[in-house]
Amino acid sequence: MDPSRLSRFTYKKPPPVVLIFVVVCFVALLGVSSNTWSKLASNKTKPNVYGIEVVNEFPHDHRAFTQGLLYAGNNKLYESTGLYGRSSVRRVALETGEVEEIKTMEHAYFGEGLTLLGERLFQVTWLKKTGFIYDRNNFSKVCASPFSAEIFIYIIPLQVQEFTHQMKDGWGLASDGKVLFGSDGTSTLYQIDPQTLKVTRQHIVKYKGHQIRYLNELEFINGEVWANVWQTDCIARISHENGMVLGWILLPHLREGLVAAGNHAIDVLNGIAWDGEKKRLFVTGKLWPKLYEIKVHPLKKQVDDSLIEQLCISDGRL
Ligand SMILES: *[C@@H]1O[C@H](CO)[C@@H](O)[C@H](O)[C@H]1NC(C)=O
């Protein structure tokens, strides 16, 4: 190539239109990359953390070892309680805490997660793969069978009033109205077909490289699954699409407040119920004398990941 041509080309002054175009592109590129970088950086240092505000307090049976909680409309809650000999399914009046109807369980069973799908309450039990389905109106056990109840009674004279699930244990249950979500104390969030009671999908719940173990009571809220993490004062907001933790809700003040008020026998925070109609969120705990209506707000103060690890993630704690 003729060097004089090259130098002529190299030093040729570009027309103003080209210059403007280059400047515009450069600015756009800077904008995109700084946006991306700030997003990456904020992901690293600023998790989605929420605090709470208590807007109402209601009485709660302090003998109820709460393992499952849900709101069923009309100011009624359904609750499943644990402990051998004290396990039950109950319907509770929200405002008075009064137990309106109760089904006590056989002493061999330790009640765990509970959810409502249509007219049916689904309950799982601790250390067993056995679950029960109840009619929500009278707590009579519903035959768990893929066949219609009638056919089933003719085929097998003894009516089977329980089901066997495929999780490792029975801890939490929730429903979006179509499937059941289940937890078993590991980091797995299960999806279960309510007809066959078979696991259809499962995801490991993760937060930045940590597997979140001890997933306990579950609630389906606005497309997310919210989970109590056992032995912590944290609720994880989980994507059921991929198991990612979308945010953390910190509630240490509730338990601490109860203990400071002299309730030394209380156990952990457990129990989330959502009133989708009035957008009311309720939480309680095992043997707590109170049930709280709360509102969740993003924390203004920046929270480090190390604090989340310390408060909410039970790695090696037990
Ligand atoms: C419970 O209620 C359902 C209807 O909701 C009814 O079909 C069933 O027979 C009732 N069971 C008992 C034991 O009363």
XYZ file of C-alpha atoms and ligand atoms in Angstrom:
332
model
C 0.000 0.000 0.000
C 1.156 3.500 -0.757
C 2.165 5.050 2.613
C 1.171 8.497 1.475
C -2.344 7.232 0.853
C -2.418 5.622 4.276
C -1.313 8.789 6.014
C -3.774 10.811 3.989
C -6.532 8.394 5.088
C -5.400 8.324 8.717
C -5.260 12.048 9.155
C -8.275 12.864 7.086
C -10.635 14.930 9.195
C -13.924 13.059 9.623
C -17.085 14.950 8.670
C -19.005 16.471 11.648
C -21.901 13.963 11.276
C -19.524 11.056 11.923
C -18.058 12.843 14.941
C -21.486 13.428 16.433
C -22.404 9.785 15.803
C -19.238 8.582 17.559
C -19.873 10.851 20.538
C -23.493 9.658 20.831
C -22.404 6.001 20.697
C -19.722 6.572 23.330
C -22.152 8.262 25.696
C -24.715 5.485 25.200
C -22.068 2.832 25.859
C -20.952 4.598 29.032
C -24.551 4.811 30.209
C -25.231 1.123 29.657
C -22.018 -0.055 31.219
C -22.213 2.188 34.286
C -25.796 1.026 34.798
C -24.727 -2.593 34.523
C -21.785 -2.047 36.811
C -23.815 -0.300 39.467
C -26.328 -3.164 39.292
C -23.580 -5.735 39.706
C -22.006 -3.755 42.510
C -25.307 -3.299 44.332
C -25.980 -7.029 43.993
C -22.731 -7.659 45.718
C -23.138 -5.300 48.622
C -26.815 -4.468 48.870
C -29.210 -7.404 49.137
C -32.961 -6.820 48.961
C -33.663 -6.551 52.651
C -36.938 -5.597 54.230
C -37.926 -4.551 57.699
C -41.388 -4.674 59.183
C -43.914 -2.440 60.859
C -46.494 -3.955 63.204
C -49.943 -2.592 62.330
C -52.056 -4.892 64.543
C -51.621 -7.404 67.331
C -54.043 -10.247 67.988
C -54.173 -12.904 70.713
C -52.767 -16.321 69.787
C -53.054 -19.598 71.714
C -49.738 -19.749 73.574
C -50.022 -23.568 73.705
C -50.159 -23.775 69.901
C -46.844 -25.017 68.547
C -47.546 -23.362 65.195
C -46.365 -25.346 62.188
C -48.815 -24.273 59.505
C -50.834 -21.083 59.163
C -53.115 -19.664 56.516
C -55.816 -17.046 56.104
C -59.102 -18.344 54.705
C -61.201 -15.179 54.357
C -63.874 -13.828 56.690
C -61.337 -13.146 59.481
C -60.649 -16.879 59.910
C -57.295 -18.590 60.054
C -56.494 -22.272 59.757
C -53.591 -23.487 61.812
C -51.719 -26.754 62.193
C -49.925 -27.388 65.481
C -47.178 -29.807 66.414
C -45.786 -31.720 69.444
C -46.823 -35.316 70.179
C -50.154 -35.417 71.957
C -50.813 -31.749 71.223
C -50.982 -31.809 67.443
C -54.097 -30.475 65.773
C -55.746 -28.739 62.872
C -57.875 -25.817 63.943
C -59.932 -22.933 62.695
C -59.182 -19.757 64.602
C -60.979 -16.409 64.785
C -58.367 -13.827 63.769
C -59.413 -11.011 66.078
C -59.990 -12.969 69.295
C -57.577 -15.860 68.742
C -60.435 -18.149 69.771
C -60.171 -21.727 68.525
C -63.566 -22.266 66.892
C -63.107 -25.794 65.652
C -60.351 -28.272 66.351
C -59.387 -31.708 65.153
C -56.855 -33.281 67.489
C -54.468 -35.719 65.868
C -53.529 -39.198 66.982
C -50.610 -39.153 69.412
C -48.337 -40.860 66.913
C -48.445 -37.747 64.688
C -46.637 -34.437 65.003
C -48.529 -31.888 62.881
C -46.558 -29.758 60.413
C -47.326 -27.656 57.319
C -50.873 -26.875 56.269
C -52.400 -25.366 53.156
C -55.832 -24.840 51.651
C -56.678 -25.674 48.055
C -60.330 -25.267 47.190
C -62.320 -26.863 50.008
C -59.478 -29.117 51.082
C -56.844 -28.665 53.740
C -53.586 -30.522 53.113
C -51.350 -31.291 56.092
C -47.977 -32.999 56.426
C -46.369 -34.479 59.550
C -42.893 -34.465 61.060
C -40.532 -37.433 60.593
C -43.153 -39.242 58.552
C -44.032 -39.174 54.897
C -47.683 -39.304 55.835
C -50.063 -36.467 55.085
C -53.772 -35.883 55.540
C -56.475 -34.112 53.578
C -59.431 -32.622 55.445
C -62.683 -31.052 54.395
C -62.266 -27.421 55.479
C -65.856 -27.190 56.734
C -65.969 -30.101 59.183
C -62.379 -31.412 59.334
C -63.508 -34.848 58.197
C -60.664 -36.669 56.485
C -60.959 -36.822 52.730
C -59.908 -39.952 50.942
C -56.617 -39.277 49.179
C -57.027 -41.124 45.943
C -56.635 -40.344 42.276
C -59.928 -42.214 41.788
C -63.260 -40.851 42.887
C -63.956 -41.750 46.518
C -66.874 -44.003 45.586
C -64.929 -46.222 43.205
C -62.079 -46.394 45.668
C -64.311 -47.677 48.481
C -65.560 -50.511 46.230
C -62.068 -51.558 45.181
C -60.461 -51.439 48.608
C -62.837 -52.045 51.510
C -60.605 -50.177 53.962
C -60.753 -46.487 53.080
C -57.286 -44.955 53.067
C -57.458 -41.639 54.845
C -53.887 -40.531 54.425
C -51.369 -40.008 51.668
C -47.671 -40.617 51.271
C -45.543 -37.832 49.808
C -42.126 -37.945 48.167
C -40.319 -35.273 50.190
C -37.651 -36.338 52.708
C -39.845 -35.113 55.572
C -42.950 -32.997 56.097
C -42.271 -29.386 57.163
C -44.112 -26.665 55.204
C -46.931 -26.456 52.672
C -48.416 -23.663 50.549
C -50.467 -23.408 47.387
C -50.974 -21.035 44.477
C -54.411 -22.580 43.846
C -53.018 -25.069 41.339
C -50.035 -26.891 42.823
C -48.781 -27.504 46.337
C -45.411 -26.128 47.388
C -43.615 -28.172 50.020
C -40.544 -27.961 52.241
C -38.846 -30.717 54.218
C -36.218 -28.912 56.292
C -33.597 -29.160 53.551
C -32.897 -26.435 50.993
C -35.284 -27.967 48.446
C -38.543 -26.281 47.491
C -40.892 -28.884 46.003
C -43.896 -28.583 43.729
C -46.453 -31.320 44.286
C -49.470 -32.318 42.201
C -52.492 -32.067 44.532
C -54.221 -34.982 42.775
C -51.436 -37.554 42.684
C -49.370 -36.092 45.567
C -46.282 -36.719 43.436
C -43.423 -34.224 43.216
C -43.530 -32.552 39.803
C -40.672 -30.035 40.147
C -38.018 -29.168 42.682
C -35.439 -26.432 43.106
C -32.574 -25.898 45.519
C -33.142 -22.566 47.247
C -30.016 -20.456 46.958
C -28.771 -17.069 47.976
C -25.425 -16.017 46.505
C -23.790 -19.404 46.647
C -25.401 -20.436 49.916
C -27.961 -23.208 49.927
C -30.721 -22.121 52.268
C -31.428 -25.064 54.540
C -34.193 -25.470 57.116
C -36.961 -24.051 54.919
C -40.000 -24.269 57.152
C -43.510 -22.757 57.041
C -44.442 -21.555 53.540
C -46.865 -19.040 52.060
C -47.596 -18.126 48.440
C -47.716 -14.320 48.140
C -47.989 -12.339 44.890
C -46.247 -14.966 42.802
C -43.452 -15.621 45.312
C -43.038 -18.341 47.908
C -42.206 -16.925 51.329
C -40.529 -19.235 53.813
C -39.670 -19.121 57.470
C -36.100 -20.306 57.886
C -36.032 -22.493 61.003
C -34.112 -21.113 63.980
C -33.906 -17.639 62.487
C -35.987 -14.460 62.606
C -35.890 -14.233 58.816
C -38.361 -14.878 56.047
C -36.910 -15.717 52.620
C -38.767 -14.505 49.532
C -38.193 -17.224 46.981
C -38.760 -17.542 43.245
C -40.497 -20.864 42.666
C -39.289 -20.674 39.052
C -35.640 -21.192 39.945
C -35.264 -21.320 43.718
C -33.396 -17.994 43.952
C -33.887 -15.946 47.112
C -35.276 -12.605 45.907
C -35.100 -10.886 49.271
C -34.981 -11.230 53.026
C -37.417 -9.938 55.625
C -35.886 -9.373 59.046
C -38.184 -9.774 62.058
C -35.960 -10.183 65.158
C -37.856 -7.529 67.120
C -41.018 -9.619 67.348
C -39.423 -12.530 69.240
C -37.136 -10.229 71.225
C -40.106 -8.076 72.227
C -42.063 -11.088 73.475
C -39.088 -12.367 75.475
C -38.479 -8.912 76.953
C -42.149 -8.872 78.018
C -41.562 -12.052 80.036
C -42.565 -14.752 77.534
C -39.510 -16.898 78.131
C -41.060 -20.185 76.986
C -41.700 -19.111 73.402
C -40.073 -20.941 70.523
C -39.115 -19.648 67.060
C -40.900 -17.415 64.593
C -43.040 -19.682 62.391
C -46.257 -19.106 60.526
C -47.036 -16.757 57.643
C -50.573 -16.071 56.442
C -51.636 -13.780 53.586
C -55.010 -12.150 53.097
C -54.816 -11.520 49.356
C -58.096 -9.610 49.306
C -57.229 -6.981 51.912
C -53.451 -7.312 51.426
C -52.910 -8.172 55.072
C -49.886 -10.165 56.180
C -49.888 -12.114 59.442
C -47.042 -13.809 61.274
C -46.697 -15.671 64.539
C -44.453 -18.244 66.169
C -44.432 -21.507 68.062
C -46.025 -20.996 71.497
C -46.316 -17.248 70.873
C -49.146 -15.501 72.757
C -49.535 -13.053 69.880
C -50.161 -13.005 66.176
C -49.022 -9.881 64.340
C -50.351 -8.103 61.292
C -47.319 -6.539 59.673
C -46.325 -4.397 56.737
C -43.066 -5.008 54.932
C -40.841 -2.099 53.858
C -37.460 -2.032 52.116
C -34.804 -1.091 54.677
C -33.363 2.368 54.112
C -30.181 1.505 55.952
C -27.735 -0.499 53.881
C -27.349 -4.067 55.084
C -24.194 -6.057 54.404
C -24.335 -9.604 53.137
C -22.359 -10.671 56.189
C -25.260 -9.596 58.398
C -27.703 -11.638 56.290
C -25.358 -14.615 56.548
C -25.209 -14.200 60.292
C -28.948 -13.647 60.845
C -30.647 -15.755 58.218
C -28.373 -18.490 56.969
C -27.930 -21.443 59.254
C -24.760 -22.860 57.615
C -23.019 -24.812 60.333
C -25.104 -23.318 63.068
C -26.610 -26.629 64.151
C -68.181 -32.760 55.749
O -68.616 -31.817 54.792
C -68.632 -32.301 53.457
C -69.063 -31.164 52.568
O -68.254 -30.043 52.751
C -69.550 -33.508 53.355
O -69.500 -34.024 52.040
C -69.144 -34.580 54.355
O -70.073 -35.641 54.334
C -69.070 -34.001 55.752
N -68.539 -34.999 56.648
C -69.082 -35.252 57.827
C -68.431 -36.338 58.619
O -70.030 -34.625 58.267
